[in-house]
Coordinates of C-alpha atoms and ligand atoms in Angstrom, one line a residue:
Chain A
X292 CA 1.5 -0.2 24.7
X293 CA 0.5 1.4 27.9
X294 CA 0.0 -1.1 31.3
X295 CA -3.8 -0.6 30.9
X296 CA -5.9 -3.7 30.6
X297 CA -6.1 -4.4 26.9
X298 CA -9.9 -3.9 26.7
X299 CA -9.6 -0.1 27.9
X300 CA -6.4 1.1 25.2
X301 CA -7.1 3.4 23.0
X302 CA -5.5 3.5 19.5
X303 CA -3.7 6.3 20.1
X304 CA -1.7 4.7 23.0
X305 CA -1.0 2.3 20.8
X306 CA 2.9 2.1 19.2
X307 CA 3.3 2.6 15.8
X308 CA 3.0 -0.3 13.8
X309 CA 1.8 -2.5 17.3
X310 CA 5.3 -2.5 18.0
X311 CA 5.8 -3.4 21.7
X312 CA 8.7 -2.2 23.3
X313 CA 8.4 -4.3 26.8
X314 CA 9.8 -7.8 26.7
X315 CA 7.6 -10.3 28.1
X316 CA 4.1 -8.4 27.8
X317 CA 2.4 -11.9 26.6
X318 CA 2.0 -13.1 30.0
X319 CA -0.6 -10.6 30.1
X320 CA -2.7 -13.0 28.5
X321 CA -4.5 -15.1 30.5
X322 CA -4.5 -17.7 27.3
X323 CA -6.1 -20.5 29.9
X324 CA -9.4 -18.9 29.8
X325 CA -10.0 -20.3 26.1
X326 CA -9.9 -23.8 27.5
X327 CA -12.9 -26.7 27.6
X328 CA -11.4 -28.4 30.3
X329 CA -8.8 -28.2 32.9
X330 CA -6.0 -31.1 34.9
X331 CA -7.1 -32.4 38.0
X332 CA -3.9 -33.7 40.1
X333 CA -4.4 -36.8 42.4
X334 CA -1.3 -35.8 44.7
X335 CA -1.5 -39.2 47.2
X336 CA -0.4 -41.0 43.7
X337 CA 1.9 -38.2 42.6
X338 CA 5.7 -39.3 42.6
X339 CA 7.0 -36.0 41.3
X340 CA 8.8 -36.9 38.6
X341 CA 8.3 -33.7 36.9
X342 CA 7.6 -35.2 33.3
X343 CA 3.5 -33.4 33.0
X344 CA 5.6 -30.1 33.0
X345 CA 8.3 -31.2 30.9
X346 CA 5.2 -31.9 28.4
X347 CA 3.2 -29.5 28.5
X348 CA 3.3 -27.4 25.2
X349 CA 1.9 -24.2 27.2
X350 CA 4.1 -23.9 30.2
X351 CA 0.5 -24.4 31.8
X352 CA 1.9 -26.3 34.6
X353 CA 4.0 -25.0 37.5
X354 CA 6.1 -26.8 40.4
X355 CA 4.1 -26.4 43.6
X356 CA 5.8 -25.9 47.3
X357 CA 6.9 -29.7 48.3
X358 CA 7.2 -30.9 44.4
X359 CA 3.5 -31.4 43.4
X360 CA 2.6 -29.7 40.5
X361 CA -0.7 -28.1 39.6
X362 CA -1.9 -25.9 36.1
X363 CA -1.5 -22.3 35.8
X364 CA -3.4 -19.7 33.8
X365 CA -2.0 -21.2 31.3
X366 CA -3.3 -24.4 30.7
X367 CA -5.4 -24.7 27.3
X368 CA -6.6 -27.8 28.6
X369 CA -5.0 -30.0 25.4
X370 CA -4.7 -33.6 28.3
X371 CA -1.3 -33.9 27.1
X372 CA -0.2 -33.6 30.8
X373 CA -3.1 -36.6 31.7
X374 CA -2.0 -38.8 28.8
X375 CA 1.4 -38.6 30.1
X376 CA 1.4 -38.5 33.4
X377 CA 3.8 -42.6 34.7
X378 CA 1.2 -43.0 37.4
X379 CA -2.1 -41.6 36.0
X380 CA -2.8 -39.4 38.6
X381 CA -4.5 -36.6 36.6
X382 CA -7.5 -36.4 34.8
X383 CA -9.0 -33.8 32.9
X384 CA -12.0 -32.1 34.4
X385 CA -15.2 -30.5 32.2
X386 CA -14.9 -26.3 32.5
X387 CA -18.2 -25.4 34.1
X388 CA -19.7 -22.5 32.7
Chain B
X26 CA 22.8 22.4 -11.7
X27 CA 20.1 20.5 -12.7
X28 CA 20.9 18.3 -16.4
X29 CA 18.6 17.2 -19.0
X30 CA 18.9 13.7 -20.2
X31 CA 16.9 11.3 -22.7
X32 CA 16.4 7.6 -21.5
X33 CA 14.1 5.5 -20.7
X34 CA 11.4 5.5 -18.0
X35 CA 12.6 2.6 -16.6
X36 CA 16.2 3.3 -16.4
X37 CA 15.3 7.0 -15.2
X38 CA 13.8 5.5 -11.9
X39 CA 16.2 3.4 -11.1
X40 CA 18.7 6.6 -11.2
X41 CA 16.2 8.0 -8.8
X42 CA 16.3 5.0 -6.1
X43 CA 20.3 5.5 -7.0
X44 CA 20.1 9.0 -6.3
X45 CA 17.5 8.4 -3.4
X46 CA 20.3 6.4 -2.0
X47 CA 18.5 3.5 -1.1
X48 CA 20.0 0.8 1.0
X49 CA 18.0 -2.5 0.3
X50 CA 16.3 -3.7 -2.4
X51 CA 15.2 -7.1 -3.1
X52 CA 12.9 -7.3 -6.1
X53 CA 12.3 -10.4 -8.5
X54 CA 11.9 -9.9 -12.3
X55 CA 8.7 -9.2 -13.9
X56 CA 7.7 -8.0 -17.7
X57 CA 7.4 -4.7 -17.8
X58 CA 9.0 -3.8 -14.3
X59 CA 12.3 -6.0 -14.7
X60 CA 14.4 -2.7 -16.2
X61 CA 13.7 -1.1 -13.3
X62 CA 15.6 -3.9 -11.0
X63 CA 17.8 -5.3 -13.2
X64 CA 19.9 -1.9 -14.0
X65 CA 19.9 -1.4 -10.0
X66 CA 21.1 -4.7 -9.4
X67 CA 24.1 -3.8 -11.9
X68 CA 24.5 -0.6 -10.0
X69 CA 25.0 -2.6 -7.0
X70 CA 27.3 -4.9 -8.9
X71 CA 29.3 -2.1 -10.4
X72 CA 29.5 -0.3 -6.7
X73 CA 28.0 2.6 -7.8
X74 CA 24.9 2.2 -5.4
X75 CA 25.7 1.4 -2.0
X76 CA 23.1 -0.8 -1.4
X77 CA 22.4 -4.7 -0.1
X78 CA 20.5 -6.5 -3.4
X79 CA 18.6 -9.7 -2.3
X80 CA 17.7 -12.2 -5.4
X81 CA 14.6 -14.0 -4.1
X82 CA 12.9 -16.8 -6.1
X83 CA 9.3 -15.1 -5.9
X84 CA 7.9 -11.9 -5.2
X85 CA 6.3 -13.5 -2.1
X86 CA 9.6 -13.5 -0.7
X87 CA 10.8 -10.1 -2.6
X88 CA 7.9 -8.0 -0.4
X89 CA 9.1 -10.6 2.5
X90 CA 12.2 -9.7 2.7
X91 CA 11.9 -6.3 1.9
X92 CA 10.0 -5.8 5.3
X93 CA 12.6 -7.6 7.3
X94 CA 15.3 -5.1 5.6
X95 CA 13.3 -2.2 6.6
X96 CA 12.2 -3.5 9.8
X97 CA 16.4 -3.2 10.2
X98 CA 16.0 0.6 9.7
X99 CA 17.5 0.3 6.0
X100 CA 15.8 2.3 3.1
X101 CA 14.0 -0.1 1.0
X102 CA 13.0 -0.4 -2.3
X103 CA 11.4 -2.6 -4.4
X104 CA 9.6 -3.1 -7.9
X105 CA 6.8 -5.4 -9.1
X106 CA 4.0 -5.5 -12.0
X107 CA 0.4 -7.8 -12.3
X108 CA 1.1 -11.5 -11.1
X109 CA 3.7 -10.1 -9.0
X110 CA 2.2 -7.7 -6.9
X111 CA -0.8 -10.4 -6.8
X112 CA 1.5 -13.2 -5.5
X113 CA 2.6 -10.0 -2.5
X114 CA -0.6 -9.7 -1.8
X115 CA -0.6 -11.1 1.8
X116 CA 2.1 -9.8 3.3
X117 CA 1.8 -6.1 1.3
X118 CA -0.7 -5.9 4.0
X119 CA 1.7 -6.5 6.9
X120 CA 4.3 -4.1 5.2
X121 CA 2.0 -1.4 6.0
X122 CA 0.6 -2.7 9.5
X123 CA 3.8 -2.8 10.7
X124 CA 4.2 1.0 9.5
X125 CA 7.5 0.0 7.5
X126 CA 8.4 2.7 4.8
X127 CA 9.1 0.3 1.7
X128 CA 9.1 2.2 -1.8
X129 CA 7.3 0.1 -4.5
X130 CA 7.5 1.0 -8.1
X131 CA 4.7 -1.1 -10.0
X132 CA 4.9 -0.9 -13.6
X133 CA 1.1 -1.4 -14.3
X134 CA 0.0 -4.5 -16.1
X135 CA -3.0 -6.4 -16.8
X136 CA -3.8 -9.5 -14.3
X137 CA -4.3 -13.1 -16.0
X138 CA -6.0 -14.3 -17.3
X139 CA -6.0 -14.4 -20.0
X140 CA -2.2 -13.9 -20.1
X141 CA -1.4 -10.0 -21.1
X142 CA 1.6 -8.8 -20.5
X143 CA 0.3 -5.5 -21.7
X144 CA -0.6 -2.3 -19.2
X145 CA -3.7 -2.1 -17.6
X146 CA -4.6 -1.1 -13.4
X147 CA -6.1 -4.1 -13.0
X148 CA -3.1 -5.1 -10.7
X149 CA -3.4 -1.7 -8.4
X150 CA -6.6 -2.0 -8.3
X151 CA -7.0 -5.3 -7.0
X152 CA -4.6 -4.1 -4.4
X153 CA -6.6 -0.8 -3.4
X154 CA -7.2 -1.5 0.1
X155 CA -3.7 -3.0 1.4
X156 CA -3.3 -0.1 3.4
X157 CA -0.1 2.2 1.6
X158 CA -0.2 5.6 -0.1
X159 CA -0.6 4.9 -3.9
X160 CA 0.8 7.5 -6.2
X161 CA 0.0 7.8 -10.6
X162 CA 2.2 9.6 -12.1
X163 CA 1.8 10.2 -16.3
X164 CA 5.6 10.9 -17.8
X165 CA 9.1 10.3 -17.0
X166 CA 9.7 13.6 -15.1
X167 CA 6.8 12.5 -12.7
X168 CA 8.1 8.9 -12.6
X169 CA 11.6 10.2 -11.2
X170 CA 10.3 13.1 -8.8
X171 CA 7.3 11.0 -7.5
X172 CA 10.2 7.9 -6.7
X173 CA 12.3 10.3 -5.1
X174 CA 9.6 11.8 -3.1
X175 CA 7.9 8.6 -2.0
X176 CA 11.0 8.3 0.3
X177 CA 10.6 11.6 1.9
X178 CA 6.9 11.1 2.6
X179 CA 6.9 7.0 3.4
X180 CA 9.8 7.8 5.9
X181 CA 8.2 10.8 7.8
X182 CA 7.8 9.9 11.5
X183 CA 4.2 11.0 11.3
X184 CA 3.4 8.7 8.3
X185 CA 5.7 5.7 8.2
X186 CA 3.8 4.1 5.6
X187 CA 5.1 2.1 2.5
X188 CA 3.9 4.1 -0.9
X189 CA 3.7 2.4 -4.4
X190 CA 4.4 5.1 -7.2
X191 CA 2.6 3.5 -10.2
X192 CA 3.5 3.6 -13.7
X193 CA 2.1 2.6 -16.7
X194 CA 3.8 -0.8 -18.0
X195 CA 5.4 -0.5 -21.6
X196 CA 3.6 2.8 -22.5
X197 CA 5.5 4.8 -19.6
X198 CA 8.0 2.4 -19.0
X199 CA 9.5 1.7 -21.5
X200 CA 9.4 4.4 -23.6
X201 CA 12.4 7.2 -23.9
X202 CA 11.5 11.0 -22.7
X203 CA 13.5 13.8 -21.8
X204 CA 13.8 14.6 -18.0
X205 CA 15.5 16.8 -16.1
X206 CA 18.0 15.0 -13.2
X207 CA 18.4 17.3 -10.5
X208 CA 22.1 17.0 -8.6
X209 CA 23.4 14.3 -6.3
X210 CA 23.5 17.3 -3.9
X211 CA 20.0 18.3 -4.2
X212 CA 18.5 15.1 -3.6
X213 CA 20.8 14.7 -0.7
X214 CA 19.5 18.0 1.2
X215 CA 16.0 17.0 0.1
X216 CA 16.2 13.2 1.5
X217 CA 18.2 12.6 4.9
X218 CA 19.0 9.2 5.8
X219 CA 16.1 7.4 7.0
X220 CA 16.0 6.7 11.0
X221 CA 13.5 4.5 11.9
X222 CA 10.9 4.8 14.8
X223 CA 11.9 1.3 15.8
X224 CA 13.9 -1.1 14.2
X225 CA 15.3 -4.7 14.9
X226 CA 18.3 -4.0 17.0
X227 CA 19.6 -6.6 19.4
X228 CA 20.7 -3.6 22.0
X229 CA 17.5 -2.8 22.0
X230 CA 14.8 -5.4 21.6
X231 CA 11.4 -4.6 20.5
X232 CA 8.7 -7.0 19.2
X233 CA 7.1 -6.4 15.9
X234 CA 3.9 -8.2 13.8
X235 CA 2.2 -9.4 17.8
X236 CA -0.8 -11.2 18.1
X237 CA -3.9 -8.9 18.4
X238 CA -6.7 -10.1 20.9
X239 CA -10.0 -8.9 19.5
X240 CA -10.1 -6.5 22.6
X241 CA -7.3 -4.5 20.5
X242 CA -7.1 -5.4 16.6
X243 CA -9.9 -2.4 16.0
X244 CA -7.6 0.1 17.5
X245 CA -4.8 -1.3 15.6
X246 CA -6.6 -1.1 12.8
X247 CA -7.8 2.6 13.6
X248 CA -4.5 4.2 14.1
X249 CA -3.4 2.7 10.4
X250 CA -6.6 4.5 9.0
X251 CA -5.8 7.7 11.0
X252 CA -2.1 7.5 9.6
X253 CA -3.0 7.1 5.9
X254 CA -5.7 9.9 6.0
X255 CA -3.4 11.9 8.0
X256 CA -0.5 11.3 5.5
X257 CA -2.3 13.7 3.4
X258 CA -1.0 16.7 4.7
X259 CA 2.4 15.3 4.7
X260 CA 2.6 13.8 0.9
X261 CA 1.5 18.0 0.3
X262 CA 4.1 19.6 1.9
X263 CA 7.1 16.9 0.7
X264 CA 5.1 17.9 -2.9
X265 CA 5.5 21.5 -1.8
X266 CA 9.4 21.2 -1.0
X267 CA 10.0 19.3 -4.2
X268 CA 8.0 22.0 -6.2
X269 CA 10.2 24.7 -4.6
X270 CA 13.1 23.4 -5.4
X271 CA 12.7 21.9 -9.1
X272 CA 10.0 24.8 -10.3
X273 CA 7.5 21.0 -10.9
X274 CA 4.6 21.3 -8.0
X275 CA 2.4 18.4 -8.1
X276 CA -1.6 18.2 -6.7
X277 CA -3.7 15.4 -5.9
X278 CA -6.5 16.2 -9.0
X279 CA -4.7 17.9 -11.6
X280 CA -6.7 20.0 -13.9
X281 CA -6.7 20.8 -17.8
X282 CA -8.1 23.3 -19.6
X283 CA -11.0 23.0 -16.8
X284 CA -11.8 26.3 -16.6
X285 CA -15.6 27.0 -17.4
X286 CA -16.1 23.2 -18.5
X287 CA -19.6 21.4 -18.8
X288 CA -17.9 17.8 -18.9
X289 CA -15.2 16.9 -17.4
X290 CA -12.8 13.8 -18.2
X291 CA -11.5 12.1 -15.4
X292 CA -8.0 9.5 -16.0
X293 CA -5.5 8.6 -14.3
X294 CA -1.4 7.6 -15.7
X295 CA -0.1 8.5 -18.8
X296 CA -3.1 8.3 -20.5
X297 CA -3.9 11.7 -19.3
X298 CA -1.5 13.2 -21.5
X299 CA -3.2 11.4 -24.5
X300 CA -6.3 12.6 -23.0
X301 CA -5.0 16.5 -22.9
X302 CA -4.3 16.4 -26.9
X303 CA -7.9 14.8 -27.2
X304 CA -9.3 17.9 -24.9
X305 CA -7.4 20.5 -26.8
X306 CA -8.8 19.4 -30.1
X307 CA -12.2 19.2 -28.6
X308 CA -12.1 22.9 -27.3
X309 CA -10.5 23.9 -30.5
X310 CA -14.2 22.8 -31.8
X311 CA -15.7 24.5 -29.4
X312 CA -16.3 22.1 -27.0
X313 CA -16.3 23.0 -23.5
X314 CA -14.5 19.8 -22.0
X315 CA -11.9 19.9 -19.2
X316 CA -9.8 16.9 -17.6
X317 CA -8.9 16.2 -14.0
X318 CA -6.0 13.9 -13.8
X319 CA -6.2 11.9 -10.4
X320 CA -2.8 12.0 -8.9
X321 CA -3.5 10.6 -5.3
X322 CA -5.6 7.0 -5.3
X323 CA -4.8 6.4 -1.5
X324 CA -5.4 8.2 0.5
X325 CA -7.9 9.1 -1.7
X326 CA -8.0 13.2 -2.2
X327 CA -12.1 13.8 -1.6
X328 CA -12.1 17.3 -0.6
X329 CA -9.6 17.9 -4.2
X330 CA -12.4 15.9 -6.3
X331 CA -15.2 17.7 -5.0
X332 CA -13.5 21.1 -5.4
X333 CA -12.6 20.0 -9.1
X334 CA -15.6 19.3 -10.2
X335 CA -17.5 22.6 -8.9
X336 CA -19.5 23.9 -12.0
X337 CA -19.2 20.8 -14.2
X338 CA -22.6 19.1 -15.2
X339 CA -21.2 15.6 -16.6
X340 CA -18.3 14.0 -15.1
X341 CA -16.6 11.4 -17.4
X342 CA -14.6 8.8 -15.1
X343 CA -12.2 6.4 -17.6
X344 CA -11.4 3.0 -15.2
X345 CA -8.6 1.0 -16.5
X346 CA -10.0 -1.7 -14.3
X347 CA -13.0 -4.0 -14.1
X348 CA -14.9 -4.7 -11.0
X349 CA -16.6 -7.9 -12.2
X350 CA -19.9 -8.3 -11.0
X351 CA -19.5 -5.6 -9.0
X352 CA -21.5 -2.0 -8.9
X353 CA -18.7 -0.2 -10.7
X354 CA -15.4 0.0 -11.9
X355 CA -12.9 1.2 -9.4
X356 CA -12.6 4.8 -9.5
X357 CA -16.1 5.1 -10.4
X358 CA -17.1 3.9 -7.3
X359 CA -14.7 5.7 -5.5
X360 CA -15.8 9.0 -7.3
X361 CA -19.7 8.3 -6.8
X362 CA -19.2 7.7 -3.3
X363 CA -17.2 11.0 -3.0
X364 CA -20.3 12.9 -4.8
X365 CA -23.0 11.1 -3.1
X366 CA -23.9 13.7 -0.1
X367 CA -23.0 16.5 -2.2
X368 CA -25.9 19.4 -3.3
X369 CA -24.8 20.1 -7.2
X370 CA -22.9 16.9 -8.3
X371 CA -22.2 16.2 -11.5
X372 CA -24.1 13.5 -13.4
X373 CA -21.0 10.5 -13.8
X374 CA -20.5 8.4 -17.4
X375 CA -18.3 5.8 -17.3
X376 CA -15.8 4.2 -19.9
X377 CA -13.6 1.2 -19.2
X378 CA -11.0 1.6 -21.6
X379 CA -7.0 0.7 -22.3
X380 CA -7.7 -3.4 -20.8
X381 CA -5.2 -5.3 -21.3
X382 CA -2.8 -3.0 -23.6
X383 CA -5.8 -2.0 -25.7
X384 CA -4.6 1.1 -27.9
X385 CA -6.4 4.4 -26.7
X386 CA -5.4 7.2 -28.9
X387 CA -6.5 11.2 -28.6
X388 CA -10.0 10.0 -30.8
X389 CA -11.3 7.7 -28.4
X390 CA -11.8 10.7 -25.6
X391 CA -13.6 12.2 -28.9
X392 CA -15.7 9.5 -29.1
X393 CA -16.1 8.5 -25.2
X394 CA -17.1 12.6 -24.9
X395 CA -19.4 12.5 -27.9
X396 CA -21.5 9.1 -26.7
X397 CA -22.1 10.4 -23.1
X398 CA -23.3 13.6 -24.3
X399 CA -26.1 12.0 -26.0
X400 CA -26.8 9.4 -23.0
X401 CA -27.0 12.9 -21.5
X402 CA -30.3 13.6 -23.4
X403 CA -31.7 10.2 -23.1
X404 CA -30.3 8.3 -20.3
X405 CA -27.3 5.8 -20.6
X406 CA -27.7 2.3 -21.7
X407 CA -25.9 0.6 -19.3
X408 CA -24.3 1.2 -15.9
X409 CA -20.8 1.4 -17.0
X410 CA -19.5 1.2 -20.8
X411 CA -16.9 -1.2 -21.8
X412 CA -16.0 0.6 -24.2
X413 CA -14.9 -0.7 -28.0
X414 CA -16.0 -4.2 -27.2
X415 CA -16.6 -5.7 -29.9
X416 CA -19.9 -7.6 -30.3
Ligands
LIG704 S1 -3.8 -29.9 29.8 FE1 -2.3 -29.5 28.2 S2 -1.9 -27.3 28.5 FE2 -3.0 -28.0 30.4 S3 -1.4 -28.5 31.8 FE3 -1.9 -30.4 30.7 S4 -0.4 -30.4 29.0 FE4 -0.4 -28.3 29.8
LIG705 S1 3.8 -36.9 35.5 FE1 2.2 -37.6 37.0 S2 3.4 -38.5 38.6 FE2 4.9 -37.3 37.4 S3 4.9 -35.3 38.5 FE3 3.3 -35.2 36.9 S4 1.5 -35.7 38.0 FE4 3.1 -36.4 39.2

């Protein structure tokens, strides 16, 4: 498939079959926008131990500069990371509309 | 040279996936297909097919694992009937979104229940929309040119689509008829060896069967209806090639003794040729009745049907299938729709006959011809006959 945002292919430009011939063309998909709500990080209680990212099914969370971490596009916003998290410094945060 | 040779339907096809030199098969056993697989998997056995056989404990995984062998870039071949092209069903429709050129032989038989292992299309036609070329064919020559074929045309770059050739269960399949078997070398220069557009090769990775965002499954979805239509062409000119070659051309609407006809009969299978000595005895009396014999059921031929049916007042459609509840039996609705916009169609009867293994012999087109005729003058009865129900 071409590099065009998905909404504007056409199905000619599309491979036979769907087939996709780049590696890696999922991170195209911005699968955080489907979430209800979204990790809020508390850093002053933040110890960076690393274990919210080691959770996280979506590989939603990414290592900040300094060893904080913070969500990416990623995130479907399950609160795995805030259930987890040794200190309790995140909590999961309404989506506004 | 080509050679003539009497066997039996079954065995015959399974000479022509030997001689089509097919590389995978996996296929589990079914009444009335299980011929078909079980003398290839003794060809494979006895080396003289070089191909890899795959017992699987279902048909689920038959049809599974076919597509992974063909997503490899092998040429694939399986065979099915009834409950075992139901229990595909799901992934028969990935087999052909993923464009993967699987050959299917499916010895028509009637779906349960009640359980009939006899021949009907109720199994096609429960399948009709699952997105592969579907081929009848009415007599052991046309099972083995249509099987050989159905690799040329399903492995075309420009179609890549899986194609099910389907034969009538017991009353094609299993009976003996003379064929001619063209050579080894014949088949050879008429089939190359299949290369894939893509195929599953750790040199060079590709993904196949991706999530589609609903910003992209329409388009998906478009480019498999473009291809199927579009195979059209394609299944005519491998037809063409074959016909060139063998002296036996093949159409998508055959046509018997149409020529100035009033009614037409419409079949599809073998049945067609019991239908011919029905129509020959009819215009013996006089009668002026044709027969179109659909060949092509997807993609379906509409131009062919319309063009067949130019001059005929009464066109006689004979389902094999039921479409309970619905607004007509399969073909029927297929042919109505094909008629619907045009100036001088033909009025349309319709017959359900042959369910389940019921016997249709020459006298039943007779009867089927004489009882629309009247309806002609006063209007049918019902929608759609069953017809010979008793009660
Ligand atoms: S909410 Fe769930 S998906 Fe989002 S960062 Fe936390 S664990 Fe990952
Ligand atoms: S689990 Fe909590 S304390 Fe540990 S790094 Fe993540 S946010 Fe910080």
């Amino acid at each position: 498939m071409s590099s065009k945002p998905m909404d504007q292919v056409t199905w000619q430009e599309i491979e036979v079959g769907a087939v996709l011939t780049e590696p890696g063309s999922a991170r195209a998909y911005n699968t955080g926008d489907w979430r209800s709500q979204h990790p809020v990080w508390t850093k002053s209680r933040c110890i960076r131990c690393g274990v919210c990212w080691t959770v996280c099914p979506e590989a939603g969370i990414s290592e900040e500069p300094g060893g904080y971490f913070d969500m990416n596009m990623y995130c479907k916003g399950c609160g795995i990371c805030a259930k987890e998290c040794v200190t309790g410094c995140i909590s999961m945060v309404p989506e506004e509309e | 040279m080509a050679h003539r040779v009497g066997m039996e339907v079954s065995i015959a096809v399974s000479h022509a996936v030997q001689m089509s030199r097919a590389e995978a098969i996996a296929a589990y056993p079914i009444t009335p297909q299980t011929h078909i697989v079980e003398h290839l998997s003794s060809m494979v056995a006895n080396g003289e097919l070089d191909a890899e056989f795959v017992n699987v404990e279902s048909e689920h995984s038959a049809i599974s694992t076919c597509i992974g062998m063909s997503a490899t870039g092998a040429r694939t071949y399986t065979a099915t009937s009834s409950q075992g092209l139901a229990l595909m069903n799901e992934i028969l429709f990935i087999a052909s979104a993923l464009r993967l050129p699987i050959v299917m032989t499916v010895a028509n038989r009637a779906l349960s229940g009640p359980l009939s292992i006899w021949n009907d299309h109720g199994d096609i036609m429960a399948a009709r929309d699952i997105g592969w070329i579907q081929i009848f064919v009415e007599n052991g020559q046309e099972s083995f040119d249509h099987s050989v074929m159905a690799f040329k045309i399903a492995e075309n770059h420009k179609v890549l689509l899986p194609t099910i050739i389907n034969l009538d269960g017991f009353i094609l399949s299993h009976v003996v008829e003379a064929m001619e078997f063209p050579e080894q070398e014949l088949v050879d220069k008429f089939l190359p060896p299949y290369h894939p557009r893509f195929s599953l090769d750790p040199k060079n990775p590709v993904t196949m069967g991706a999530f589609a965002m609903p910003e992209v499954y329409t388009e998906v979805k478009m480019g498999h209806q473009m291809a199927l239509t579009g195979s059209y062409d394609h299944i005519l000119s491998v037809w063409k090639e074959w016909g060139d070659l063998t002296g036996r051309h093949y159409k998508p609407v055959e046509k018997y003794k149409t020529d100035g006809a009033k009614i037409l009969l419409l079949t599809m299978g073998c049945l067609s040729e019991v239908a011919e000595v029905a129509v020959d005895e009819m215009r013996d009396a006089g009668l002026e009745v044709g027969l179109l014999k659909l060949r092509m059921w997807r993609p379906f031929p509409f131009a062919d049907l319309r063009k067949a049916v130019e001059g005929a007042e009464l066109l006689i459609v004979c389902d094999r299938a039921l479409s309970l509840g619905g607004a007509a039996p399969p073909v029927l609705a297929e042919v109505r729709s094909a008629f619907y916009e045009m100036p001088n169609r033909p009025r349309t009867a319709s017959f359900v006959i042959g369910l389940g293994g019921r016997d249709i012999p020459p006298g039943v087109f007779k009867d089927i011809v004489a009882q629309a005729q009247a309806e002609a003058q006063t209007g049918p009865t019902e929608e759609y006959h069953i017809f010979g129900v008793r009660g």
